[in-house]
mmCIF file of C-alpha atoms in Angstrom:
data_model
loop_
_atom_site.group_PDB
_atom_site.id
_atom_site.type_symbol
_atom_site.label_atom_id
_atom_site.label_comp_id
_atom_site.label_asym_id
_atom_site.label_seq_id
_atom_site.Cartn_x
_atom_site.Cartn_y
_atom_site.Cartn_z
ATOM 1 C CA UNK F 1 -78.116 56.212 -139.394
ATOM 2 C CA UNK F 2 -78.640 54.848 -142.894
ATOM 3 C CA UNK F 3 -79.581 58.341 -144.055
ATOM 4 C CA UNK F 4 -76.331 59.727 -142.636
ATOM 5 C CA UNK F 5 -74.335 57.021 -144.397
ATOM 6 C CA UNK F 6 -76.182 57.754 -147.643
ATOM 7 C CA UNK F 7 -75.488 61.490 -147.332
ATOM 8 C CA UNK F 8 -71.810 60.789 -146.597
ATOM 9 C CA UNK F 9 -71.503 58.550 -149.649
ATOM 10 C CA UNK F 10 -73.313 61.136 -151.774
ATOM 11 C CA UNK F 11 -70.989 63.892 -150.559
ATOM 12 C CA UNK F 12 -67.920 61.740 -151.190
ATOM 13 C CA UNK F 13 -69.153 60.998 -154.700
ATOM 14 C CA UNK F 14 -69.678 64.702 -155.337
ATOM 15 C CA UNK F 15 -66.148 65.473 -154.136
ATOM 16 C CA UNK F 16 -64.750 62.734 -156.374
ATOM 17 C CA UNK F 17 -66.713 64.089 -159.327
ATOM 18 C CA UNK F 18 -65.362 67.597 -158.739
ATOM 19 C CA UNK F 19 -61.835 66.190 -158.524
ATOM 20 C CA UNK F 20 -62.328 64.323 -161.779
ATOM 21 C CA UNK F 21 -63.564 67.502 -163.421
ATOM 22 C CA UNK F 22 -60.559 69.583 -162.394
ATOM 23 C CA UNK F 23 -60.023 72.223 -165.070
ATOM 24 C CA UNK F 24 -57.515 71.568 -167.821
ATOM 25 C CA UNK F 25 -54.807 74.187 -167.318
ATOM 26 C CA UNK F 26 -52.029 72.599 -169.380
ATOM 27 C CA UNK F 27 -50.577 74.448 -172.335
ATOM 28 C CA UNK F 28 -52.554 73.261 -175.332
ATOM 29 C CA UNK F 29 -53.988 73.940 -178.784
ATOM 30 C CA UNK F 30 -57.704 73.262 -179.356
ATOM 31 C CA UNK F 31 -58.125 74.186 -183.014
ATOM 32 C CA UNK F 32 -56.608 72.032 -185.767
ATOM 33 C CA UNK F 33 -55.833 75.169 -187.806
ATOM 34 C CA UNK F 34 -53.477 76.474 -185.099
ATOM 35 C CA UNK F 35 -49.898 75.257 -185.484
ATOM 36 C CA UNK F 36 -46.353 75.870 -184.223
ATOM 37 C CA UNK F 37 -47.210 77.313 -180.807
ATOM 38 C CA UNK F 38 -44.061 78.532 -179.064
ATOM 39 C CA UNK F 39 -43.636 80.115 -175.618
ATOM 40 C CA UNK F 40 -40.247 81.712 -175.011
ATOM 41 C CA UNK F 41 -38.536 84.247 -172.791
ATOM 42 C CA UNK F 42 -37.522 87.208 -174.932
ATOM 43 C CA UNK F 43 -33.833 86.977 -175.730
ATOM 44 C CA UNK F 44 -33.337 83.425 -174.433
ATOM 45 C CA UNK F 45 -34.837 80.570 -176.443
ATOM 46 C CA UNK F 46 -33.577 78.001 -173.929
ATOM 47 C CA UNK F 47 -35.000 79.528 -170.749
ATOM 48 C CA UNK F 48 -38.027 78.186 -168.939
ATOM 49 C CA UNK F 49 -41.111 80.430 -169.424
ATOM 50 C CA UNK F 50 -40.369 82.388 -166.241
ATOM 51 C CA UNK F 51 -39.946 86.167 -166.052
ATOM 52 C CA UNK F 52 -38.999 88.320 -163.073
ATOM 53 C CA UNK F 53 -41.626 90.691 -161.690
ATOM 54 C CA UNK F 54 -41.100 94.433 -162.241
ATOM 55 C CA UNK F 55 -38.243 93.984 -164.717
ATOM 56 C CA UNK F 56 -37.936 94.291 -168.496
ATOM 57 C CA UNK F 57 -38.392 90.503 -168.883
ATOM 58 C CA UNK F 58 -41.100 89.482 -171.321
ATOM 59 C CA UNK F 59 -42.768 86.260 -172.381
ATOM 60 C CA UNK F 60 -43.118 85.896 -176.157
ATOM 61 C CA UNK F 61 -45.945 83.735 -177.496
ATOM 62 C CA UNK F 62 -46.210 82.952 -181.209
ATOM 63 C CA UNK F 63 -48.336 80.684 -183.374
ATOM 64 C CA UNK F 64 -49.592 80.173 -186.928
ATOM 65 C CA UNK F 65 -53.204 80.155 -188.070
ATOM 66 C CA UNK F 66 -53.662 78.168 -191.280
ATOM 67 C CA UNK F 67 -55.808 80.646 -193.146
ATOM 68 C CA UNK F 68 -55.768 83.075 -196.060
ATOM 69 C CA UNK F 69 -56.650 86.160 -194.068
ATOM 70 C CA UNK F 70 -56.265 87.600 -190.614
ATOM 71 C CA UNK F 71 -58.680 86.645 -187.867
ATOM 72 C CA UNK F 72 -59.187 88.838 -184.813
ATOM 73 C CA UNK F 73 -57.939 87.110 -181.663
ATOM 74 C CA UNK F 74 -58.170 88.283 -178.071
ATOM 75 C CA UNK F 75 -56.667 86.979 -174.853
ATOM 76 C CA UNK F 76 -57.152 87.021 -171.078
ATOM 77 C CA UNK F 77 -55.157 85.876 -168.043
ATOM 78 C CA UNK F 78 -55.960 83.719 -165.014
ATOM 79 C CA UNK F 79 -53.793 83.640 -161.904
ATOM 80 C CA UNK F 80 -53.220 80.068 -160.693
ATOM 81 C CA UNK F 81 -51.932 78.290 -157.612
ATOM 82 C CA UNK F 82 -48.595 76.489 -157.441
ATOM 83 C CA UNK F 83 -50.368 73.358 -158.747
ATOM 84 C CA UNK F 84 -52.181 75.242 -161.537
ATOM 85 C CA UNK F 85 -55.652 75.565 -160.056
ATOM 86 C CA UNK F 86 -57.271 79.010 -160.536
ATOM 87 C CA UNK F 87 -56.419 81.158 -157.496
ATOM 88 C CA UNK F 88 -59.823 82.828 -157.351
ATOM 89 C CA UNK F 89 -58.367 86.343 -157.344
ATOM 90 C CA UNK F 90 -60.263 89.109 -159.088
ATOM 91 C CA UNK F 91 -58.588 90.686 -162.102
ATOM 92 C CA UNK F 92 -57.643 93.927 -160.349
ATOM 93 C CA UNK F 93 -55.728 92.013 -157.684
ATOM 94 C CA UNK F 94 -53.197 90.471 -160.061
ATOM 95 C CA UNK F 95 -53.235 92.721 -163.162
ATOM 96 C CA UNK F 96 -52.565 96.297 -164.146
ATOM 97 C CA UNK F 97 -54.991 97.155 -166.918
ATOM 98 C CA UNK F 98 -58.075 95.370 -168.181
ATOM 99 C CA UNK F 99 -58.006 91.581 -168.361
ATOM 100 C CA UNK F 100 -58.542 91.468 -172.091
ATOM 101 C CA UNK F 101 -56.266 92.367 -174.955
ATOM 102 C CA UNK F 102 -56.056 92.075 -178.718
ATOM 103 C CA UNK F 103 -53.300 90.346 -180.695
ATOM 104 C CA UNK F 104 -52.281 93.026 -183.167
ATOM 105 C CA UNK F 105 -48.852 91.724 -184.212
ATOM 106 C CA UNK F 106 -49.368 89.495 -187.257
ATOM 107 C CA UNK F 107 -48.000 88.902 -190.746
ATOM 108 C CA UNK F 108 -48.709 86.650 -193.712
ATOM 109 C CA UNK F 109 -46.637 83.705 -194.915
ATOM 110 C CA UNK F 110 -44.496 84.308 -197.975
ATOM 111 C CA UNK F 111 -44.167 82.005 -200.991
ATOM 112 C CA UNK F 112 -45.353 78.910 -199.111
ATOM 113 C CA UNK F 113 -47.525 76.061 -200.363
ATOM 114 C CA UNK F 114 -49.460 76.175 -197.098
ATOM 115 C CA UNK F 115 -50.781 79.662 -196.439
ATOM 116 C CA UNK F 116 -50.845 80.892 -192.855
ATOM 117 C CA UNK F 117 -50.934 84.004 -190.716
ATOM 118 C CA UNK F 118 -48.209 84.270 -188.089
ATOM 119 C CA UNK F 119 -49.200 85.918 -184.769
ATOM 120 C CA UNK F 120 -47.006 87.175 -181.925
ATOM 121 C CA UNK F 121 -47.820 88.415 -178.441
ATOM 122 C CA UNK F 122 -45.611 89.616 -175.586
ATOM 123 C CA UNK F 123 -46.496 89.803 -171.876
ATOM 124 C CA UNK F 124 -46.349 92.276 -170.177
ATOM 125 C CA UNK F 125 -47.475 94.892 -172.668
ATOM 126 C CA UNK F 126 -49.356 98.205 -172.752
ATOM 127 C CA UNK F 127 -52.678 96.416 -172.422
ATOM 128 C CA UNK F 128 -51.911 93.883 -169.693
ATOM 129 C CA UNK F 129 -49.200 93.587 -167.017
ATOM 130 C CA UNK F 130 -49.084 91.083 -164.130
ATOM 131 C CA UNK F 131 -48.524 92.716 -160.750
ATOM 132 C CA UNK F 132 -48.261 89.573 -158.602
ATOM 133 C CA UNK F 133 -45.830 86.708 -158.852
ATOM 134 C CA UNK F 134 -47.017 83.148 -159.390
ATOM 135 C CA UNK F 135 -48.436 81.001 -162.159
ATOM 136 C CA UNK F 136 -50.409 82.483 -165.050
ATOM 137 C CA UNK F 137 -52.630 80.844 -167.640
ATOM 138 C CA UNK F 138 -53.176 82.855 -170.814
ATOM 139 C CA UNK F 139 -56.189 81.979 -172.956
ATOM 140 C CA UNK F 140 -56.589 83.033 -176.597
ATOM 141 C CA UNK F 141 -59.981 83.062 -178.309
ATOM 142 C CA UNK F 142 -61.629 84.491 -181.444
ATOM 143 C CA UNK F 143 -63.108 87.936 -180.935
ATOM 144 C CA UNK F 144 -66.350 86.630 -182.441
ATOM 145 C CA UNK F 145 -66.576 83.722 -179.958
ATOM 146 C CA UNK F 146 -65.171 84.590 -176.495
ATOM 147 C CA UNK F 147 -66.268 81.255 -175.022
ATOM 148 C CA UNK F 148 -64.174 79.222 -177.475
ATOM 149 C CA UNK F 149 -60.567 78.924 -176.246
ATOM 150 C CA UNK F 150 -58.300 77.940 -179.132
ATOM 151 C CA UNK F 151 -54.971 78.178 -177.255
ATOM 152 C CA UNK F 152 -53.952 78.231 -173.624
ATOM 153 C CA UNK F 153 -50.422 78.862 -172.410
ATOM 154 C CA UNK F 154 -48.686 78.507 -169.079
ATOM 155 C CA UNK F 155 -46.036 80.957 -167.924
ATOM 156 C CA UNK F 156 -44.684 82.105 -164.572
ATOM 157 C CA UNK F 157 -43.721 85.369 -162.887
ATOM 158 C CA UNK F 158 -41.092 85.223 -160.149
ATOM 159 C CA UNK F 159 -40.137 87.590 -157.361
ATOM 160 C CA UNK F 160 -36.622 86.083 -157.457
ATOM 161 C CA UNK F 161 -36.150 86.766 -153.746
ATOM 162 C CA UNK F 162 -34.638 83.393 -152.801
ATOM 163 C CA UNK F 163 -31.514 81.798 -154.290
ATOM 164 C CA UNK F 164 -32.188 78.183 -155.284
ATOM 165 C CA UNK F 165 -29.317 75.715 -155.680
ATOM 166 C CA UNK F 166 -29.943 72.418 -157.497
ATOM 167 C CA UNK F 167 -27.622 69.487 -158.181
ATOM 168 C CA UNK F 168 -28.373 66.201 -159.943
ATOM 169 C CA UNK F 169 -26.499 62.959 -159.345
ATOM 170 C CA UNK F 170 -26.702 59.387 -160.594
ATOM 171 C CA UNK F 171 -25.838 58.047 -157.123
ATOM 172 C CA UNK F 172 -29.401 57.780 -155.861
ATOM 173 C CA UNK F 173 -31.173 56.306 -152.860
ATOM 174 C CA UNK F 174 -32.479 53.407 -154.977
ATOM 175 C CA UNK F 175 -29.568 52.624 -157.309
ATOM 176 C CA UNK F 176 -25.995 53.685 -158.096
ATOM 177 C CA UNK F 177 -25.053 54.731 -161.640
ATOM 178 C CA UNK F 178 -27.866 52.665 -163.072
ATOM 179 C CA UNK F 179 -31.215 54.037 -164.264
ATOM 180 C CA UNK F 180 -32.133 57.037 -162.109
ATOM 181 C CA UNK F 181 -31.009 60.541 -161.206
ATOM 182 C CA UNK F 182 -31.662 62.312 -157.924
ATOM 183 C CA UNK F 183 -31.911 66.011 -157.103
ATOM 184 C CA UNK F 184 -30.644 67.896 -154.069
ATOM 185 C CA UNK F 185 -32.170 71.339 -153.516
ATOM 186 C CA UNK F 186 -31.120 74.133 -151.165
ATOM 187 C CA UNK F 187 -33.355 77.203 -150.766
ATOM 188 C CA UNK F 188 -32.074 80.275 -148.924
ATOM 189 C CA UNK F 189 -35.149 81.971 -147.447
ATOM 190 C CA UNK F 190 -33.359 84.853 -145.707
ATOM 191 C CA UNK F 191 -35.059 87.537 -147.866
ATOM 192 C CA UNK F 192 -38.461 85.870 -148.302
ATOM 193 C CA UNK F 193 -40.226 86.269 -144.910
ATOM 194 C CA UNK F 194 -40.910 82.535 -144.551
ATOM 195 C CA UNK F 195 -42.299 81.840 -141.061
ATOM 196 C CA UNK F 196 -42.522 78.055 -141.264
ATOM 197 C CA UNK F 197 -40.367 76.476 -143.996
ATOM 198 C CA UNK F 198 -41.753 73.025 -143.144
ATOM 199 C CA UNK F 199 -45.315 73.979 -144.051
ATOM 200 C CA UNK F 200 -45.377 77.262 -145.987
ATOM 201 C CA UNK F 201 -43.297 76.283 -149.038
ATOM 202 C CA UNK F 202 -44.267 74.281 -152.110
ATOM 203 C CA UNK F 203 -41.475 73.008 -154.352
ATOM 204 C CA UNK F 204 -42.159 71.940 -157.949
ATOM 205 C CA UNK F 205 -39.487 69.932 -159.789
ATOM 206 C CA UNK F 206 -39.574 68.793 -163.408
ATOM 207 C CA UNK F 207 -37.358 67.131 -165.996
ATOM 208 C CA UNK F 208 -36.903 68.362 -169.588
ATOM 209 C CA UNK F 209 -40.123 70.365 -169.601
ATOM 210 C CA UNK F 210 -42.282 67.279 -169.141
ATOM 211 C CA UNK F 211 -45.529 67.875 -167.264
ATOM 212 C CA UNK F 212 -46.564 64.256 -166.705
ATOM 213 C CA UNK F 213 -43.583 63.488 -164.433
ATOM 214 C CA UNK F 214 -43.445 66.862 -162.660
ATOM 215 C CA UNK F 215 -43.632 66.545 -158.856
ATOM 216 C CA UNK F 216 -44.839 68.831 -156.056
ATOM 217 C CA UNK F 217 -43.839 68.474 -152.410
ATOM 218 C CA UNK F 218 -43.726 70.498 -149.199
ATOM 219 C CA UNK F 219 -41.682 68.884 -146.469
ATOM 220 C CA UNK F 220 -37.924 69.544 -146.538
ATOM 221 C CA UNK F 221 -35.515 67.086 -144.953
ATOM 222 C CA UNK F 222 -34.116 69.759 -142.642
ATOM 223 C CA UNK F 223 -33.425 73.463 -142.189
ATOM 224 C CA UNK F 224 -30.166 75.105 -141.158
ATOM 225 C CA UNK F 225 -30.527 78.779 -140.357
ATOM 226 C CA UNK F 226 -32.181 80.398 -143.376
ATOM 227 C CA UNK F 227 -31.309 77.476 -145.644
ATOM 228 C CA UNK F 228 -33.987 74.862 -146.309
ATOM 229 C CA UNK F 229 -32.666 71.550 -147.619
ATOM 230 C CA UNK F 230 -34.590 69.063 -149.762
ATOM 231 C CA UNK F 231 -32.637 65.843 -150.320
ATOM 232 C CA UNK F 232 -32.888 62.048 -149.864
ATOM 233 C CA UNK F 233 -36.630 62.175 -150.589
ATOM 234 C CA UNK F 234 -38.572 59.956 -152.984
ATOM 235 C CA UNK F 235 -40.064 62.771 -155.129
ATOM 236 C CA UNK F 236 -36.532 63.924 -155.962
ATOM 237 C CA UNK F 237 -35.714 60.685 -157.829
ATOM 238 C CA UNK F 238 -36.363 60.728 -161.587
ATOM 239 C CA UNK F 239 -36.064 58.082 -164.292
ATOM 240 C CA UNK F 240 -32.823 58.865 -166.109
ATOM 241 C CA UNK F 241 -34.318 58.474 -169.592
ATOM 242 C CA UNK F 242 -32.195 58.864 -172.711
ATOM 243 C CA UNK F 243 -31.069 61.658 -175.009
ATOM 244 C CA UNK F 244 -33.907 62.962 -177.181
ATOM 245 C CA UNK F 245 -34.112 61.817 -180.786
ATOM 246 C CA UNK F 246 -33.737 64.495 -183.459
ATOM 247 C CA UNK F 247 -34.748 65.285 -187.015
ATOM 248 C CA UNK F 248 -34.501 68.296 -189.340
ATOM 249 C CA UNK F 249 -36.931 69.258 -192.103
ATOM 250 C CA UNK F 250 -35.332 72.428 -193.421
ATOM 251 C CA UNK F 251 -35.215 71.659 -197.155
ATOM 252 C CA UNK F 252 -37.811 70.122 -199.493
ATOM 253 C CA UNK F 253 -35.144 68.896 -201.929
ATOM 254 C CA UNK F 254 -32.686 67.063 -199.683
ATOM 255 C CA UNK F 255 -33.409 64.872 -196.656
ATOM 256 C CA UNK F 256 -32.091 66.372 -193.425
ATOM 257 C CA UNK F 257 -30.998 64.694 -190.209
ATOM 258 C CA UNK F 258 -33.237 61.738 -189.363
ATOM 259 C CA UNK F 259 -35.167 61.898 -192.663
ATOM 260 C CA UNK F 260 -35.108 58.812 -194.878
ATOM 261 C CA UNK F 261 -36.712 60.386 -197.937
ATOM 262 C CA UNK F 262 -39.042 63.157 -199.135
ATOM 263 C CA UNK F 263 -42.070 62.761 -201.399
ATOM 264 C CA UNK F 264 -44.607 65.195 -202.773
ATOM 265 C CA UNK F 265 -48.311 64.458 -202.904
ATOM 266 C CA UNK F 266 -50.464 67.464 -203.637
ATOM 267 C CA UNK F 267 -50.765 69.656 -201.613
ATOM 268 C CA UNK F 268 -47.938 68.686 -199.176
ATOM 269 C CA UNK F 269 -44.367 67.548 -199.076
ATOM 270 C CA UNK F 270 -44.054 64.371 -196.992
ATOM 271 C CA UNK F 271 -40.983 63.805 -194.827
ATOM 272 C CA UNK F 272 -40.594 60.116 -194.001
ATOM 273 C CA UNK F 273 -38.339 59.659 -190.975
ATOM 274 C CA UNK F 274 -36.051 56.681 -190.554
ATOM 275 C CA UNK F 275 -37.692 53.743 -188.802
ATOM 276 C CA UNK F 276 -37.144 54.112 -185.060
ATOM 277 C CA UNK F 277 -36.132 51.187 -182.869
ATOM 278 C CA UNK F 278 -36.215 50.604 -179.135
ATOM 279 C CA UNK F 279 -33.025 51.824 -177.444
ATOM 280 C CA UNK F 280 -33.719 50.181 -174.091
ATOM 281 C CA UNK F 281 -31.063 47.486 -174.515
ATOM 282 C CA UNK F 282 -28.551 49.602 -176.428
ATOM 283 C CA UNK F 283 -25.513 51.159 -174.710
ATOM 284 C CA UNK F 284 -25.724 54.877 -173.918
ATOM 285 C CA UNK F 285 -24.600 57.222 -176.689
ATOM 286 C CA UNK F 286 -24.185 60.940 -176.014
ATOM 287 C CA UNK F 287 -25.914 63.422 -178.314
ATOM 288 C CA UNK F 288 -26.277 67.130 -177.681
ATOM 289 C CA UNK F 289 -30.011 67.811 -177.796
ATOM 290 C CA UNK F 290 -32.368 70.606 -176.791
ATOM 291 C CA UNK F 291 -34.315 68.527 -174.243
ATOM 292 C CA UNK F 292 -37.518 68.373 -176.272
ATOM 293 C CA UNK F 293 -37.528 71.859 -177.782
ATOM 294 C CA UNK F 294 -37.991 72.673 -181.456
ATOM 295 C CA UNK F 295 -36.864 75.582 -183.606
ATOM 296 C CA UNK F 296 -38.435 76.886 -186.807
ATOM 297 C CA UNK F 297 -35.927 77.088 -189.657
ATOM 298 C CA UNK F 298 -35.870 77.012 -193.436
ATOM 299 C CA UNK F 299 -32.366 76.654 -194.852
ATOM 300 C CA UNK F 300 -32.602 79.445 -197.444
ATOM 301 C CA UNK F 301 -34.808 81.875 -195.558
ATOM 302 C CA UNK F 302 -34.163 85.326 -194.134
ATOM 303 C CA UNK F 303 -37.244 85.131 -191.899
ATOM 304 C CA UNK F 304 -38.202 81.545 -191.202
ATOM 305 C CA UNK F 305 -41.259 82.461 -189.121
ATOM 306 C CA UNK F 306 -42.920 83.651 -192.339
ATOM 307 C CA UNK F 307 -41.082 81.723 -195.056
ATOM 308 C CA UNK F 308 -40.870 78.200 -193.617
ATOM 309 C CA UNK F 309 -43.466 75.887 -195.154
ATOM 310 C CA UNK F 310 -45.498 73.048 -193.696
ATOM 311 C CA UNK F 311 -45.133 69.377 -194.553
ATOM 312 C CA UNK F 312 -46.393 66.042 -193.308
ATOM 313 C CA UNK F 313 -43.902 64.227 -191.079
ATOM 314 C CA UNK F 314 -44.234 60.447 -190.804
ATOM 315 C CA UNK F 315 -43.075 58.783 -187.573
ATOM 316 C CA UNK F 316 -42.752 54.996 -187.353
ATOM 317 C CA UNK F 317 -41.610 52.859 -184.439
ATOM 318 C CA UNK F 318 -40.681 49.207 -184.710
ATOM 319 C CA UNK F 319 -42.177 47.942 -181.459
ATOM 320 C CA UNK F 320 -44.514 45.031 -180.639
ATOM 321 C CA UNK F 321 -48.166 45.798 -180.057
ATOM 322 C CA UNK F 322 -48.888 46.554 -176.405
ATOM 323 C CA UNK F 323 -52.607 45.962 -175.738
ATOM 324 C CA UNK F 324 -53.935 48.318 -173.078
ATOM 325 C CA UNK F 325 -50.847 50.525 -172.983
ATOM 326 C CA UNK F 326 -50.538 53.622 -175.160
ATOM 327 C CA UNK F 327 -47.477 55.130 -176.839
ATOM 328 C CA UNK F 328 -47.101 58.880 -177.255
ATOM 329 C CA UNK F 329 -44.650 61.321 -178.780
ATOM 330 C CA UNK F 330 -43.139 63.735 -176.275
ATOM 331 C CA UNK F 331 -41.716 67.193 -177.022
ATOM 332 C CA UNK F 332 -42.687 70.849 -177.131
ATOM 333 C CA UNK F 333 -44.131 70.411 -180.624
ATOM 334 C CA UNK F 334 -47.039 68.407 -179.135
ATOM 335 C CA UNK F 335 -47.288 70.689 -176.053
ATOM 336 C CA UNK F 336 -46.281 67.739 -173.822
ATOM 337 C CA UNK F 337 -49.867 66.499 -173.845
ATOM 338 C CA UNK F 338 -51.096 62.908 -174.095
ATOM 339 C CA UNK F 339 -53.905 63.239 -176.625
ATOM 340 C CA UNK F 340 -54.917 62.032 -180.078
ATOM 341 C CA UNK F 341 -52.475 64.429 -181.708
ATOM 342 C CA UNK F 342 -49.429 62.911 -179.979
ATOM 343 C CA UNK F 343 -50.536 59.273 -179.785
ATOM 344 C CA UNK F 344 -49.132 56.607 -182.116
ATOM 345 C CA UNK F 345 -51.375 53.806 -183.343
ATOM 346 C CA UNK F 346 -50.379 50.272 -184.202
ATOM 347 C CA UNK F 347 -50.580 49.410 -187.906
ATOM 348 C CA UNK F 348 -51.177 45.669 -188.261
ATOM 349 C CA UNK F 349 -50.227 45.798 -191.948
ATOM 350 C CA UNK F 350 -46.713 47.082 -191.221
ATOM 351 C CA UNK F 351 -46.291 45.748 -187.673
ATOM 352 C CA UNK F 352 -45.280 49.223 -186.468
ATOM 353 C CA UNK F 353 -46.568 52.108 -184.414
ATOM 354 C CA UNK F 354 -47.159 55.092 -186.693
ATOM 355 C CA UNK F 355 -48.117 58.736 -186.637
ATOM 356 C CA UNK F 356 -48.274 61.437 -189.322
ATOM 357 C CA UNK F 357 -48.639 65.125 -188.506
ATOM 358 C CA UNK F 358 -48.367 68.490 -190.204
ATOM 359 C CA UNK F 359 -45.273 70.345 -188.966
ATOM 360 C CA UNK F 360 -43.481 73.531 -189.916
ATOM 361 C CA UNK F 361 -39.960 73.322 -191.288
ATOM 362 C CA UNK F 362 -37.330 73.299 -188.587
ATOM 363 C CA UNK F 363 -35.253 71.223 -186.158
ATOM 364 C CA UNK F 364 -37.154 68.987 -183.732
ATOM 365 C CA UNK F 365 -36.496 66.903 -180.609
ATOM 366 C CA UNK F 366 -38.748 64.003 -179.675
ATOM 367 C CA UNK F 367 -38.947 60.796 -177.703
ATOM 368 C CA UNK F 368 -41.426 57.950 -177.199
ATOM 369 C CA UNK F 369 -43.242 57.488 -173.889
ATOM 370 C CA UNK F 370 -45.332 54.470 -172.981
ATOM 371 C CA UNK F 371 -48.309 54.988 -170.674
ATOM 372 C CA UNK F 372 -49.407 51.754 -168.934
ATOM 373 C CA UNK F 373 -53.119 51.036 -168.386
ATOM 374 C CA UNK F 374 -54.515 53.340 -165.704
ATOM 375 C CA UNK F 375 -51.350 55.442 -165.458
ATOM 376 C CA UNK F 376 -51.288 59.238 -165.791
ATOM 377 C CA UNK F 377 -47.634 59.564 -166.694
ATOM 378 C CA UNK F 378 -45.346 58.185 -169.350
ATOM 379 C CA UNK F 379 -42.253 56.022 -168.934
ATOM 380 C CA UNK F 380 -39.023 55.947 -170.913
ATOM 381 C CA UNK F 381 -37.731 52.553 -169.758
ATOM 382 C CA UNK F 382 -39.377 50.273 -172.341
ATOM 383 C CA UNK F 383 -38.606 52.193 -175.557
ATOM 384 C CA UNK F 384 -35.938 54.826 -174.866
ATOM 385 C CA UNK F 385 -34.240 53.131 -171.931
ATOM 386 C CA UNK F 386 -33.072 54.728 -168.683
ATOM 387 C CA UNK F 387 -29.360 55.550 -168.854
ATOM 388 C CA UNK F 388 -27.769 57.224 -165.839
ATOM 389 C CA UNK F 389 -25.365 59.183 -168.093
ATOM 390 C CA UNK F 390 -28.200 61.038 -169.869
ATOM 391 C CA UNK F 391 -27.869 64.824 -169.829
ATOM 392 C CA UNK F 392 -31.231 65.962 -168.498
ATOM 393 C CA UNK F 393 -32.413 69.494 -167.783
ATOM 394 C CA UNK F 394 -34.115 69.992 -164.418
ATOM 395 C CA UNK F 395 -36.176 72.996 -163.386
ATOM 396 C CA UNK F 396 -37.114 73.725 -159.775
ATOM 397 C CA UNK F 397 -39.596 76.381 -158.652
ATOM 398 C CA UNK F 398 -40.249 77.449 -155.056
ATOM 399 C CA UNK F 399 -43.628 78.884 -154.030
ATOM 400 C CA UNK F 400 -44.645 80.522 -150.748
ATOM 401 C CA UNK F 401 -48.081 81.280 -149.349
ATOM 402 C CA UNK F 402 -47.859 83.813 -146.548
ATOM 403 C CA UNK F 403 -50.267 83.676 -143.661
ATOM 404 C CA UNK F 404 -53.536 85.362 -144.579
ATOM 405 C CA UNK F 405 -52.793 85.536 -148.316
ATOM 406 C CA UNK F 406 -54.903 83.857 -150.990
ATOM 407 C CA UNK F 407 -52.273 83.086 -153.588
ATOM 408 C CA UNK F 408 -48.980 81.275 -154.011
ATOM 409 C CA UNK F 409 -46.015 83.548 -154.595
ATOM 410 C CA UNK F 410 -43.251 82.268 -156.853
ATOM 411 C CA UNK F 411 -40.198 83.351 -154.877
ATOM 412 C CA UNK F 412 -37.374 81.608 -156.730
ATOM 413 C CA UNK F 413 -36.410 79.132 -159.433
ATOM 414 C CA UNK F 414 -33.365 77.412 -160.875
ATOM 415 C CA UNK F 415 -32.508 75.280 -163.889
ATOM 416 C CA UNK F 416 -29.615 72.851 -163.951
ATOM 417 C CA UNK F 417 -28.214 70.095 -166.148
ATOM 418 C CA UNK F 418 -27.428 66.653 -164.815
ATOM 419 C CA UNK F 419 -24.061 66.451 -166.647
ATOM 420 C CA UNK F 420 -23.272 63.168 -164.943
#
């Protein structure tokens, strides 16, 4: 009996260890010389990175390598489940072509203090083309070291067979016009061959591109004919947050929006942002933002991708030290990851949280998230505040695994604005 108990505990520990070692499949940069990673749908800089299968849609991926000369980079794709675990499919099942390509589109920076090589890649292309819908993880690595991933990027391919309707309201099941927003989702499965909508669908909902607060759930509230309705459910309630903060570093001579002053210390220009304060107790103030996106721009440039320079941006937040909790910057420019690159550290000499990072000239959105001890997600309430009027962008994706299949199809998606 004791042996059985020991084996059970050992097995449970092994399962827990495997769970803890779940692969990192978040978009990320793993080389300090790689900067300004952007993932966009061709022709629409504001779209989620979702393309429709068997159409002319393409995902554009671009980045800079801080170097004097070109390096040879290659890439490969992995098909993933709805929750971003590798599906286990062999390459020929989800790809046309070989699962390896070269990044041949590159150019050198022009008249910049910081020299870099700008790379671009589009999917699908003549080398690689997805032939199944679902989630894809693209990994980029040096040709000389295939085991060293320097960039990984998430994007999605949809069949677009189901219409998805999404609305957001500030009248929620836990408060009324206060600090939350709640989604209602209707999925019309008439064209999708869904046998059991209560068990065969997975819905993923996210706010402003954040990955830490993204939710996944299966059970709808009810179904009416071909329409499956998700509403009045806890996962559909989101913290309202606040409008993103903004700054512009488009000119080395004159401070842009949000910049207090500019200094030059060889070899970089330094952009010192205005001191940020907590907005939790301030009244809501509308500002049209890009929900965490950033755009490369140099005010006098014909081709900013190659002519925008790099400078050091200094963030500072006037906020009391919070032992145990951590404060992070959130936005596409830090790939929405909680790591040492996005974390602010408390400076006892100034009594502020601070962070300095090398960024390319452009217009940026950001906000501060606090992660309590032991938590895996960030919260806006303490620093940004949760204002029900905030204009948030919500994206909903609907996945379907048919009986006998080994992968999750992405059958529909929708993006909406709260516009309370």
